[in-house]
Short mmCIF file of C-alpha atoms and ligand atoms in Angstrom, two decimals:
data_model
loop_
_atom_site.label_atom_id
_atom_site.label_comp_id
_atom_site.label_asym_id
_atom_site.label_seq_id
_atom_site.Cartn_x
_atom_site.Cartn_y
_atom_site.Cartn_z
CA UNK D 248 -10.91 -6.96 10.17
CA UNK D 249 -11.89 -8.95 13.20
CA UNK D 250 -12.76 -12.50 12.35
CA UNK D 251 -15.07 -13.53 15.14
CA UNK D 252 -17.24 -16.49 14.38
CA UNK D 253 -20.89 -15.89 15.07
CA UNK D 254 -22.86 -18.95 14.21
CA UNK D 255 -26.07 -17.64 15.73
CA UNK D 256 -28.93 -16.31 13.61
CA UNK D 257 -28.22 -18.75 10.84
CA UNK D 258 -30.75 -18.37 8.07
CA UNK D 259 -31.24 -21.95 6.90
CA UNK D 260 -32.66 -20.92 3.53
CA UNK D 261 -29.85 -18.52 2.67
CA UNK D 262 -27.18 -20.00 0.42
CA UNK D 263 -23.88 -20.72 2.13
CA UNK D 264 -21.97 -18.01 0.22
CA UNK D 265 -24.33 -15.25 1.30
CA UNK D 266 -24.25 -16.56 4.84
CA UNK D 267 -20.45 -16.46 4.84
CA UNK D 268 -20.43 -12.85 3.67
CA UNK D 269 -22.99 -11.72 6.22
CA UNK D 270 -21.15 -13.57 8.95
CA UNK D 271 -17.82 -12.00 8.06
CA UNK D 272 -19.38 -8.53 8.00
CA UNK D 273 -20.80 -8.93 11.51
CA UNK D 274 -23.81 -6.87 10.52
CA UNK D 275 -26.02 -5.89 13.43
CA UNK D 276 -28.87 -4.15 11.65
CA UNK D 277 -31.46 -6.20 9.75
CA UNK D 278 -31.84 -3.58 7.01
CA UNK D 279 -28.10 -3.84 6.29
CA UNK D 280 -28.41 -7.62 5.99
CA UNK D 281 -31.36 -7.21 3.64
CA UNK D 282 -29.39 -4.72 1.55
CA UNK D 283 -26.48 -7.14 1.00
CA UNK D 284 -28.94 -9.99 0.42
CA UNK D 285 -30.62 -8.05 -2.41
CA UNK D 286 -27.22 -7.37 -3.97
CA UNK D 287 -26.40 -11.07 -3.74
CA UNK D 288 -29.69 -12.11 -5.33
CA UNK D 289 -29.20 -9.69 -8.21
CA UNK D 290 -25.64 -10.94 -8.77
CA UNK D 291 -26.92 -14.53 -8.74
CA UNK D 292 -29.52 -13.68 -11.33
CA UNK D 293 -27.02 -11.78 -13.49
CA UNK D 294 -24.41 -14.53 -13.60
CA UNK D 295 -26.79 -17.50 -13.85
CA UNK D 296 -25.32 -20.11 -16.18
CA UNK D 297 -21.98 -18.28 -16.53
CA UNK D 298 -18.80 -20.17 -15.77
CA UNK D 299 -15.22 -19.25 -14.96
CA UNK D 300 -12.24 -20.80 -16.77
CA UNK D 301 -11.92 -23.13 -13.81
CA UNK D 302 -15.38 -24.49 -14.54
CA UNK D 303 -16.77 -23.02 -11.34
CA UNK D 304 -19.94 -20.94 -11.43
CA UNK D 305 -19.09 -17.30 -12.18
CA UNK D 306 -20.88 -16.31 -9.00
CA UNK D 307 -17.99 -17.74 -6.97
CA UNK D 308 -15.72 -15.01 -8.31
CA UNK D 309 -17.91 -12.14 -7.19
CA UNK D 310 -18.56 -13.85 -3.86
CA UNK D 311 -14.80 -14.16 -3.25
CA UNK D 312 -14.36 -10.50 -4.15
CA UNK D 313 -17.10 -9.52 -1.70
CA UNK D 314 -15.72 -11.83 0.98
CA UNK D 315 -12.34 -10.16 0.78
CA UNK D 316 -13.94 -6.73 1.11
CA UNK D 317 -15.91 -8.02 4.10
CA UNK D 318 -12.72 -9.43 5.60
CA UNK D 319 -10.98 -6.07 5.50
CA UNK D 320 -13.94 -4.49 7.27
CA UNK D 321 -15.93 -2.88 4.45
CA UNK D 322 -19.60 -2.07 4.94
CA UNK D 323 -22.78 -2.94 3.02
CA UNK D 324 -22.25 -0.42 0.19
CA UNK D 325 -18.74 -1.55 -0.79
CA UNK D 326 -19.44 -5.25 -0.24
CA UNK D 327 -22.60 -5.02 -2.38
CA UNK D 328 -20.68 -3.24 -5.12
CA UNK D 329 -18.16 -6.09 -4.88
CA UNK D 330 -20.93 -8.62 -5.43
CA UNK D 331 -22.24 -6.69 -8.43
CA UNK D 332 -18.93 -5.52 -9.88
CA UNK D 333 -19.16 -7.61 -13.08
CA UNK D 334 -22.88 -7.26 -13.77
CA UNK D 335 -22.78 -4.17 -16.02
CA UNK D 336 -20.00 -5.68 -18.09
CA UNK D 337 -21.11 -9.29 -18.30
CA UNK D 338 -24.90 -9.34 -18.08
CA UNK D 339 -28.06 -7.50 -19.11
CA UNK D 340 -28.45 -5.93 -15.68
CA UNK D 341 -28.62 -2.14 -15.91
CA UNK D 342 -27.44 0.72 -13.74
CA UNK D 343 -31.08 1.39 -12.80
CA UNK D 344 -31.69 -2.19 -11.71
CA UNK D 345 -28.66 -2.06 -9.43
CA UNK D 346 -29.75 1.29 -8.01
CA UNK D 347 -33.24 -0.04 -7.42
CA UNK D 348 -32.14 -3.22 -5.67
CA UNK D 349 -29.47 -1.48 -3.61
CA UNK D 350 -28.63 2.20 -3.97
CA UNK D 351 -27.47 4.79 -6.47
CA UNK D 352 -24.12 4.80 -4.68
CA UNK D 353 -23.62 1.08 -5.29
CA UNK D 354 -24.58 1.52 -8.95
CA UNK D 355 -22.03 4.32 -9.31
CA UNK D 356 -19.31 2.23 -7.71
CA UNK D 357 -20.06 -0.67 -10.08
CA UNK D 358 -19.92 1.74 -12.98
CA UNK D 359 -16.54 3.02 -11.78
CA UNK D 360 -15.16 -0.52 -11.55
CA UNK D 361 -16.53 -1.33 -15.02
CA UNK D 362 -14.67 1.63 -16.52
CA UNK D 363 -11.44 0.51 -14.89
CA UNK D 364 -11.96 -2.89 -16.48
CA UNK D 365 -10.91 -1.49 -19.82
CA UNK D 366 -7.45 -0.52 -18.68
CA UNK D 367 -5.00 -3.10 -19.97
CA UNK D 368 -1.29 -3.55 -19.80
CA UNK D 369 0.06 -3.32 -23.35
CA UNK D 370 3.78 -3.48 -22.80
CA UNK D 371 5.99 -0.69 -21.63
CA UNK D 372 5.20 2.05 -24.10
CA UNK D 373 1.54 2.14 -23.21
CA UNK D 374 2.13 1.31 -19.62
CA UNK D 375 2.33 4.84 -18.28
CA UNK D 376 -0.83 5.73 -20.13
CA UNK D 377 -2.70 2.92 -18.39
CA UNK D 378 -1.33 3.95 -15.05
CA UNK D 379 -2.32 7.54 -15.56
CA UNK D 380 -5.84 6.48 -16.41
CA UNK D 381 -5.99 4.33 -13.30
CA UNK D 382 -4.74 7.05 -11.03
CA UNK D 383 -7.22 9.48 -12.56
CA UNK D 384 -10.08 7.05 -11.96
CA UNK D 385 -8.91 6.27 -8.46
CA UNK D 386 -8.75 9.90 -7.57
CA UNK D 387 -12.48 10.16 -8.31
CA UNK D 388 -13.33 7.62 -5.63
CA UNK D 389 -10.77 5.51 -3.79
CA UNK D 390 -13.45 2.92 -3.00
CA UNK D 391 -13.59 1.92 -6.67
CA UNK D 392 -9.96 0.92 -6.46
CA UNK D 393 -10.53 -1.14 -3.31
CA UNK D 394 -13.14 -3.18 -5.18
CA UNK D 395 -10.92 -3.46 -8.24
CA UNK D 396 -8.02 -4.70 -6.11
CA UNK D 397 -10.18 -7.34 -4.41
CA UNK D 398 -11.39 -8.40 -7.88
CA UNK D 399 -7.82 -8.56 -9.17
CA UNK D 400 -6.70 -10.58 -6.15
CA UNK D 401 -9.21 -13.34 -6.87
CA UNK D 402 -8.28 -13.30 -10.56
CA UNK D 403 -4.64 -13.62 -9.51
CA UNK D 404 -5.43 -16.59 -7.27
CA UNK D 405 -7.21 -18.32 -10.17
CA UNK D 406 -4.71 -17.35 -12.87
CA UNK D 407 -3.62 -20.96 -13.41
CA UNK D 408 -6.97 -21.71 -15.06
CA UNK D 409 -6.62 -19.03 -17.71
CA UNK D 410 -5.87 -20.77 -21.00
CA UNK D 411 -2.79 -19.75 -23.02
CA UNK D 412 0.51 -18.96 -21.46
CA UNK D 413 0.83 -15.54 -23.12
CA UNK D 414 -2.46 -14.42 -21.61
CA UNK D 415 -1.47 -15.60 -18.13
CA UNK D 416 1.82 -13.80 -18.50
CA UNK D 417 0.15 -10.56 -19.63
CA UNK D 418 -2.26 -10.58 -16.70
CA UNK D 419 0.59 -11.35 -14.30
CA UNK D 420 2.68 -8.43 -15.58
CA UNK D 421 -0.29 -6.12 -15.57
CA UNK D 422 -0.87 -7.04 -11.94
CA UNK D 423 2.74 -6.44 -10.94
CA UNK D 424 3.24 -3.23 -12.89
CA UNK D 425 -0.11 -1.58 -12.38
CA UNK D 426 -2.13 -2.98 -9.49
CA UNK D 427 0.59 -3.79 -6.96
CA UNK D 428 1.98 -0.22 -7.08
CA UNK D 429 -1.51 1.14 -6.52
CA UNK D 430 -2.07 -1.16 -3.53
CA UNK D 431 1.26 0.12 -2.26
CA UNK D 432 0.31 3.74 -2.89
CA UNK D 433 -2.88 3.19 -0.92
CA UNK D 434 -0.81 1.80 1.95
CA UNK D 435 -2.35 -1.68 1.61
CA UNK D 436 0.71 -3.73 2.51
CA UNK D 437 -1.10 -7.05 2.84
CA UNK D 438 -2.96 -6.64 -0.45
CA UNK D 439 0.22 -5.68 -2.28
CA UNK D 440 2.05 -8.72 -1.02
CA UNK D 441 -0.80 -11.12 -1.73
CA UNK D 442 -1.31 -10.05 -5.33
CA UNK D 443 2.41 -9.92 -6.04
CA UNK D 444 3.07 -13.41 -4.72
CA UNK D 445 0.02 -14.87 -6.48
CA UNK D 446 1.20 -13.77 -9.95
CA UNK D 447 4.97 -13.89 -9.51
CA UNK D 448 5.32 -17.50 -10.87
CA UNK D 449 3.38 -16.54 -14.01
CA UNK D 450 5.30 -13.33 -14.69
CA UNK D 451 8.84 -14.58 -14.07
CA UNK D 452 8.82 -18.40 -13.87
CA UNK D 453 12.61 -18.87 -13.80
CA UNK D 454 13.24 -16.11 -11.28
CA UNK D 455 10.43 -17.46 -9.15
CA UNK D 456 12.07 -20.91 -8.97
CA UNK D 457 15.44 -19.40 -8.13
CA UNK D 458 14.01 -17.13 -5.43
CA UNK D 459 12.04 -19.98 -3.91
CA UNK D 460 15.18 -22.09 -3.73
CA UNK D 461 17.12 -19.32 -1.98
CA UNK D 462 14.22 -18.79 0.37
CA UNK D 463 14.24 -22.49 1.23
CA UNK D 464 17.99 -22.52 1.82
CA UNK D 465 17.84 -19.51 4.08
CA UNK D 466 14.56 -20.44 5.68
CA UNK D 467 15.27 -23.41 7.95
CA UNK D 468 18.22 -22.05 9.88
CA UNK D 469 16.69 -18.63 10.00
CA UNK D 470 13.55 -19.91 11.62
CA UNK D 471 15.42 -21.54 14.51
CA UNK D 472 17.52 -18.45 15.05
CA UNK D 473 14.45 -16.26 14.87
CA UNK D 474 12.68 -18.28 17.52
CA UNK D 475 15.65 -17.84 19.82
CA UNK D 476 15.88 -14.07 19.33
CA UNK D 477 12.11 -13.76 19.61
CA UNK D 478 12.14 -15.41 23.04
CA UNK D 479 15.10 -13.34 24.12
CA UNK D 480 13.40 -10.15 23.04
CA UNK D 481 10.23 -10.92 24.97
CA UNK D 482 12.27 -11.69 28.06
CA UNK D 483 14.27 -8.45 27.80
CA UNK D 484 11.18 -6.31 27.35
CA UNK D 485 9.75 -7.92 30.48
CA UNK D 486 12.96 -7.29 32.41
CA UNK D 487 12.85 -3.63 31.49
CA UNK D 488 9.30 -3.40 32.78
CA UNK D 489 7.48 -3.14 29.44
CA UNK D 490 4.20 -4.86 30.19
CA UNK D 491 1.88 -4.09 27.33
CA UNK D 492 3.26 -5.35 24.06
CA UNK D 493 2.81 -8.10 21.54
CA UNK D 494 5.38 -9.48 19.17
CA UNK D 495 5.16 -11.35 15.92
CA UNK D 496 7.44 -12.41 13.16
CA UNK D 497 6.85 -11.50 9.58
CA UNK D 498 8.21 -13.23 6.48
CA UNK D 499 9.15 -11.23 3.45
CA UNK D 500 6.97 -11.92 0.42
CA UNK D 501 8.66 -13.95 -2.32
CA UNK D 502 8.30 -11.26 -4.97
CA UNK D 503 9.63 -8.62 -2.62
CA UNK D 504 12.58 -10.92 -1.85
CA UNK D 505 13.18 -11.36 -5.58
CA UNK D 506 13.25 -7.59 -6.14
CA UNK D 507 15.75 -7.21 -3.34
CA UNK D 508 17.93 -10.06 -4.60
CA UNK D 509 18.04 -8.34 -7.97
CA UNK D 510 19.21 -5.12 -6.34
CA UNK D 511 21.90 -7.02 -4.43
CA UNK D 512 23.14 -9.00 -7.47
CA UNK D 513 21.62 -12.19 -6.07
CA UNK D 514 23.94 -12.17 -3.08
CA UNK D 515 21.72 -13.67 -0.41
CA UNK D 516 24.29 -12.84 2.28
CA UNK D 517 23.24 -9.22 1.88
CA UNK D 518 19.62 -9.89 2.75
CA UNK D 519 18.88 -9.26 6.40
CA UNK D 520 15.16 -9.05 6.39
CA UNK D 521 13.66 -12.30 5.10
CA UNK D 522 12.37 -12.57 8.58
CA UNK D 523 11.73 -9.56 10.75
CA UNK D 524 10.41 -9.24 14.26
CA UNK D 525 7.61 -6.85 15.00
CA UNK D 526 6.89 -5.30 18.36
CA UNK D 527 3.51 -3.68 18.74
CA UNK D 528 2.96 -1.34 21.69
CA UNK D 529 0.15 1.01 22.79
CA UNK D 530 1.67 4.47 22.27
CA UNK D 531 4.22 6.32 20.17
CA UNK D 532 6.40 7.00 23.21
CA UNK D 533 6.37 3.26 23.96
CA UNK D 534 7.83 2.76 20.48
CA UNK D 535 10.85 4.88 21.35
CA UNK D 536 11.22 3.25 24.78
CA UNK D 537 11.31 -0.15 23.12
CA UNK D 538 13.78 1.12 20.52
CA UNK D 539 16.06 2.20 23.36
CA UNK D 540 15.83 -1.22 24.97
CA UNK D 541 16.51 -3.02 21.69
CA UNK D 542 19.56 -0.85 21.00
CA UNK D 543 20.97 -1.25 24.47
CA UNK D 544 20.72 -5.04 24.19
CA UNK D 545 21.89 -5.48 20.62
CA UNK D 546 24.24 -3.29 18.63
CA UNK D 547 22.37 -1.49 15.85
CA UNK D 548 23.84 -1.64 12.36
CA UNK D 549 25.04 1.71 11.16
CA UNK D 550 22.69 3.47 8.77
CA UNK D 551 19.89 0.92 9.18
CA UNK D 552 17.71 2.81 11.63
CA UNK D 553 14.67 4.22 9.82
CA UNK D 554 12.19 6.29 11.74
CA UNK D 555 9.06 6.28 9.61
CA UNK D 556 7.10 7.53 12.61
CA UNK D 557 8.86 10.89 12.61
CA UNK D 558 9.04 10.87 8.80
CA UNK D 559 6.28 8.63 7.36
CA UNK D 560 6.61 7.19 3.87
CA UNK D 561 4.63 9.01 1.18
CA UNK D 562 1.90 6.36 1.38
CA UNK D 563 1.43 7.07 5.08
CA UNK D 564 3.39 4.06 6.35
CA UNK D 565 4.60 4.56 9.92
CA UNK D 566 6.90 2.30 11.91
CA UNK D 567 10.45 2.27 13.25
CA UNK D 568 12.81 -0.14 11.54
CA UNK D 569 16.21 -1.04 12.87
CA UNK D 570 18.61 -3.84 12.05
CA UNK D 571 20.57 -5.14 14.99
CA UNK D 572 23.52 -7.45 15.40
CA UNK D 573 22.52 -10.47 17.46
CA UNK D 574 25.77 -12.38 17.58
CA UNK D 575 28.20 -14.10 15.22
CA UNK D 576 27.19 -13.13 11.71
CA UNK D 577 23.57 -12.70 12.57
CA UNK D 578 21.58 -9.56 11.99
CA UNK D 579 17.85 -9.12 12.28
CA UNK D 580 15.45 -6.36 11.37
CA UNK D 581 13.14 -5.22 14.14
CA UNK D 582 10.02 -3.17 13.42
CA UNK D 583 8.35 -1.19 16.18
CA UNK D 584 4.88 0.37 15.85
CA UNK D 585 1.56 1.00 17.58
CA UNK D 586 -1.60 -1.05 16.95
CA UNK D 587 -3.03 1.77 14.91
CA UNK D 588 0.07 2.01 12.74
CA UNK D 589 -0.05 -1.75 12.32
CA UNK D 590 -3.62 -1.67 11.12
CA UNK D 591 -2.84 1.13 8.69
CA UNK D 592 0.26 -0.62 7.41
CA UNK D 593 -1.79 -3.68 6.55
CA UNK D 594 -4.93 -2.15 5.12
CA UNK D 595 -3.93 1.43 4.37
CA UNK D 596 -6.73 3.57 3.06
CA UNK D 597 -9.20 0.74 3.64
CA UNK D 598 -8.58 0.91 7.37
CA UNK D 599 -10.34 4.28 7.30
CA UNK D 600 -13.43 3.00 5.56
CA UNK D 601 -14.16 0.25 8.02
CA UNK D 602 -17.78 -0.33 8.72
CA UNK D 603 -17.47 -0.40 12.50
CA UNK D 604 -15.76 2.97 12.52
CA UNK D 605 -18.24 4.39 10.08
CA UNK D 606 -21.12 3.59 12.40
CA UNK D 607 -19.51 5.38 15.33
CA UNK D 608 -18.25 8.24 13.22
CA UNK D 609 -21.46 10.19 13.52
CA UNK D 610 -21.09 11.03 17.19
CA UNK D 611 -17.57 12.42 16.75
CA UNK D 612 -16.34 10.37 19.66
CA UNK D 613 -12.91 10.25 18.10
CA UNK D 614 -13.04 13.59 16.37
CA UNK D 615 -15.22 12.30 13.58
CA UNK D 616 -14.23 11.93 9.98
CA UNK D 617 -11.67 14.67 10.31
CA UNK D 618 -9.47 12.77 12.68
CA UNK D 619 -9.17 9.65 10.60
CA UNK D 620 -8.13 11.44 7.49
CA UNK D 621 -5.86 13.69 9.49
CA UNK D 622 -4.09 10.59 10.72
CA UNK D 623 -3.71 9.29 7.24
CA UNK D 624 -1.98 12.36 5.88
CA UNK D 625 1.75 12.08 6.41
CA UNK D 626 2.76 14.41 9.20
CA UNK D 627 5.15 16.33 7.00
CA UNK D 628 2.50 17.22 4.43
CA UNK D 629 0.13 18.08 7.23
CA UNK D 630 2.61 20.48 8.80
CA UNK D 631 3.38 22.13 5.51
CA UNK D 632 -0.31 22.60 4.79
CA UNK D 633 -0.70 24.30 8.14
CA UNK D 634 2.10 26.73 7.35
CA UNK D 635 4.71 24.97 9.47
CA UNK D 636 7.83 24.44 7.48
CA UNK D 637 10.81 22.24 7.71
CA UNK D 638 14.06 24.20 7.93
CA UNK D 639 12.24 27.39 7.05
CA UNK D 640 11.51 26.27 3.51
CA UNK D 641 7.99 25.91 2.29
CA UNK D 642 7.19 23.19 -0.18
CA UNK D 643 3.55 24.00 -0.72
CA UNK D 644 2.28 27.50 -1.07
CA UNK D 645 -0.96 28.12 0.72
CA UNK D 646 -2.71 28.61 -2.60
CA UNK D 647 -2.06 24.97 -3.41
CA UNK D 648 -3.53 23.65 -0.19
CA UNK D 649 -6.92 22.11 -0.89
CA UNK D 650 -9.85 23.60 0.99
CA UNK D 651 -10.66 20.50 2.97
CA UNK D 652 -7.13 20.23 4.24
CA UNK D 653 -7.00 23.84 5.36
CA UNK D 654 -10.11 23.24 7.41
CA UNK D 655 -8.93 20.14 9.17
CA UNK D 656 -8.07 20.93 12.72
CA UNK D 657 -10.60 23.73 12.92
CA UNK D 658 -12.95 22.30 15.54
CA UNK D 659 -15.92 24.37 14.36
CA UNK D 660 -15.58 23.30 10.78
CA UNK D 661 -14.84 19.70 11.58
CA UNK D 662 -17.91 19.16 13.72
CA UNK D 663 -20.35 21.14 11.60
CA UNK D 664 -19.32 20.28 8.10
CA UNK D 665 -21.30 17.79 6.11
CA UNK D 666 -19.43 14.46 6.26
CA UNK D 667 -20.70 13.52 2.82
CA UNK D 668 -19.38 16.65 1.19
CA UNK D 669 -16.18 16.20 3.09
CA UNK D 670 -15.74 12.66 1.84
CA UNK D 671 -16.28 13.92 -1.69
CA UNK D 672 -13.50 16.45 -1.24
CA UNK D 673 -11.17 13.85 0.18
CA UNK D 674 -11.85 11.49 -2.65
CA UNK D 675 -11.05 13.98 -5.34
CA UNK D 676 -8.18 15.78 -3.64
CA UNK D 677 -6.47 12.79 -2.19
CA UNK D 678 -4.00 12.51 -5.03
CA UNK D 679 -3.57 16.20 -5.64
CA UNK D 680 -0.68 16.64 -3.23
CA UNK D 681 1.54 14.32 -5.09
CA UNK D 682 2.76 13.92 -8.61
CA UNK D 683 3.32 10.50 -10.10
CA UNK D 684 6.27 10.36 -12.44
CA UNK D 685 7.81 7.40 -14.16
CA UNK D 686 11.20 5.91 -14.77
CA UNK D 687 11.96 4.92 -18.38
CA UNK D 688 11.18 1.35 -17.27
CA UNK D 689 7.74 2.44 -16.11
CA UNK D 690 8.23 2.33 -12.35
CA UNK D 691 6.10 4.87 -10.55
CA UNK D 692 7.86 7.43 -8.37
CA UNK D 693 5.63 9.40 -6.09
CA UNK D 694 6.85 12.93 -5.27
CA UNK D 695 5.46 16.14 -3.76
CA UNK D 696 4.09 18.80 -6.08
CA UNK D 697 6.85 20.93 -7.67
CA UNK D 698 9.50 18.29 -7.06
CA UNK D 699 12.55 18.57 -9.32
CA UNK D 700 14.61 15.98 -11.22
CA UNK D 701 16.98 16.11 -8.24
CA UNK D 702 14.25 14.79 -5.96
CA UNK D 703 13.47 12.13 -8.52
CA UNK D 704 17.11 11.01 -8.71
CA UNK D 705 17.40 10.68 -4.93
CA UNK D 706 14.07 8.90 -4.75
CA UNK D 707 15.54 6.21 -6.99
CA UNK D 708 18.83 5.84 -5.19
CA UNK D 709 21.23 8.04 -3.24
CA UNK D 710 24.09 7.08 -5.57
CA UNK D 711 22.11 8.20 -8.61
CA UNK D 712 21.41 11.48 -6.87
CA UNK D 713 25.00 11.95 -5.79
CA UNK D 714 26.30 11.42 -9.33
CA UNK D 715 23.54 13.04 -11.31
CA UNK D 716 24.82 14.98 -14.31
CA UNK D 717 21.60 15.81 -16.14
CA UNK D 718 17.97 14.93 -16.73
CA UNK D 719 15.60 14.24 -19.58
CA UNK D 720 11.89 14.81 -19.10
CA UNK D 721 9.69 13.06 -21.67
CA UNK D 722 12.74 12.49 -23.83
CA UNK D 723 13.91 16.12 -23.85
CA UNK D 724 16.85 17.58 -21.95
CA UNK D 725 15.58 19.48 -18.93
CA UNK D 726 17.22 21.74 -16.38
CA UNK D 727 17.54 20.48 -12.81
CA UNK D 728 14.95 22.96 -11.56
CA UNK D 729 12.17 21.76 -13.89
CA UNK D 730 9.04 21.16 -11.81
CA UNK D 731 7.88 17.61 -12.54
CA UNK D 732 4.29 17.05 -13.62
CA UNK D 733 1.98 14.08 -13.30
CA UNK D 734 2.83 11.45 -15.87
CA UNK D 735 6.28 12.77 -16.80
CA UNK D 736 8.80 10.14 -17.77
CA UNK D 737 12.11 11.14 -16.25
CA UNK D 738 15.52 9.82 -17.16
CA UNK D 739 18.59 10.69 -15.11
CA UNK D 740 22.08 10.69 -16.56
CA UNK D 741 24.97 10.14 -14.19
CA UNK D 742 28.69 10.59 -14.32
CA UNK D 743 31.29 9.54 -11.73
CA UNK D 744 32.62 13.10 -11.77
CA UNK D 745 29.29 14.81 -10.99
CA UNK D 746 28.51 15.75 -7.42
CA UNK D 747 25.90 17.70 -5.47
CA UNK D 748 26.44 21.44 -5.12
CA UNK D 749 25.13 24.02 -2.69
CA UNK D 750 22.66 25.14 -5.36
CA UNK D 751 21.00 21.71 -5.41
CA UNK D 752 19.85 22.30 -1.85
CA UNK D 753 17.59 25.11 -2.97
CA UNK D 754 16.24 23.08 -5.91
CA UNK D 755 15.42 19.95 -3.90
CA UNK D 756 11.94 19.71 -2.39
CA UNK D 757 12.01 16.42 -0.55
CA UNK D 758 13.70 16.04 2.81
CA UNK D 759 15.25 12.80 1.52
CA UNK D 760 17.15 14.62 -1.23
CA UNK D 761 18.10 17.49 1.08
CA UNK D 762 19.43 15.09 3.68
CA UNK D 763 21.65 13.33 1.15
CA UNK D 764 22.90 16.58 -0.36
CA UNK D 765 23.72 18.00 3.07
CA UNK D 766 25.48 14.78 4.05
CA UNK D 767 27.50 15.02 0.87
CA UNK D 768 28.41 18.67 1.35
CA UNK D 769 29.44 18.12 4.95
CA UNK D 770 33.08 16.92 4.99
CA UNK D 771 32.55 14.18 7.58
CA UNK D 772 29.21 13.40 5.96
CA UNK D 773 27.72 10.03 6.68
CA UNK D 774 27.37 7.65 3.78
CA UNK D 775 24.42 5.54 4.62
CA UNK D 776 23.19 2.75 2.46
CA UNK D 777 19.69 2.59 1.17
CA UNK D 778 17.81 -0.65 1.03
MN1 MN Z 973 -14.30 -9.50 -11.75
#
């Protein structure tokens, strides 16, 4: 993730591309450099004479894929698999040749990526099937998906060269409907945004133009205002004695802005978060201190405070979000998080595979492999797995808790267990806590095991939950206590007259649904808006 330039040790004979990869990886050990070099040479041999639609040598594509993996901190195995990811599919190179030049692990990763290559987006009816396949493959080894996403990102960036409009459009939709949600599920915020914005113009050309125009109109003024608030914020933090912090602004991705505009009927006045300010501080308690300062300086907007530190998103995302009133008609969203949360929010699951951490993992200086995965599991799931329950209700029975999760936190087990076996468990069980269900439109909703249609309805929108009258699962009427299974397509019917009842509380599994039901059942219940 660090991008330090080290121009020493330049190998004059090595081609520039290989040099760039090695430089970005900051490899210290010669055998690691040799390993990646052998992967590069094999890829060069495999793709000799092949060209991309752009007319560039095919090798450029696999080099860009590998460079991205290097940029996000991946080590020799993943980067090498990135270099070789198209060899099984597009050349005579065999599994054995890859294993011989690099390792069996690299060959297996390339094989995994090759299998994913056959998943295609064929319109809505076959969409869920593709997604299910992808999730199944990902659950075997998350690293395969990291490589596939890096591959897809470069294809997205070079989509303009693909001949035929219909093909460009299909690839763009496939990227938005299948790959972006997976990047999101893996917590890779930066990846999700990059691939979405790269294909947005090809998937929805008209909407893209309209969104860009709105962005431009809102952009100029916003930027000036932002600068002003940014300076003010830094000054205030200083006045309150907060010394260690850094701030930055973040711009909403165009595709994400488009989705929000659609939800708000294209009323740009309702969009508060084109720009947001981020404050990054050393510890969790600093986050709350800063939140206090922000709220004492600027009036927070009702219902807009979201504490994803206390209650992380299902993909592990942690941060505090609040929207504050900064004068006249101006509101701004402020996001507060620690460095570690920031890293995870950008790179998600990849932030736990970083090469530099892997090399220090052996000495258990930070609790070893156990601690990083422990951090990645949302706190709520973690507590439930340990027998702690929220409001006395248990969502997961102990029988459903995977072995590896039960053992986390046991110091004897975590220092003695074989990290390799552990990683294997993680890779296969990672997705077993959650079920992925689909809206009739094919959007993925990620819920805890045994979630009910009530949880599904509230996960879509609080108003849908509050007016739910019935549910169909896979086209058939289903009772509200039906446990949802992976791959179910769920349709919610609503009626203005339907409202939550006390019984719903016992059927709901997610704290989100429970919170909304309780708020509804309480006479002076708060009616917060979701965004
Ligand atoms: Mn490729």
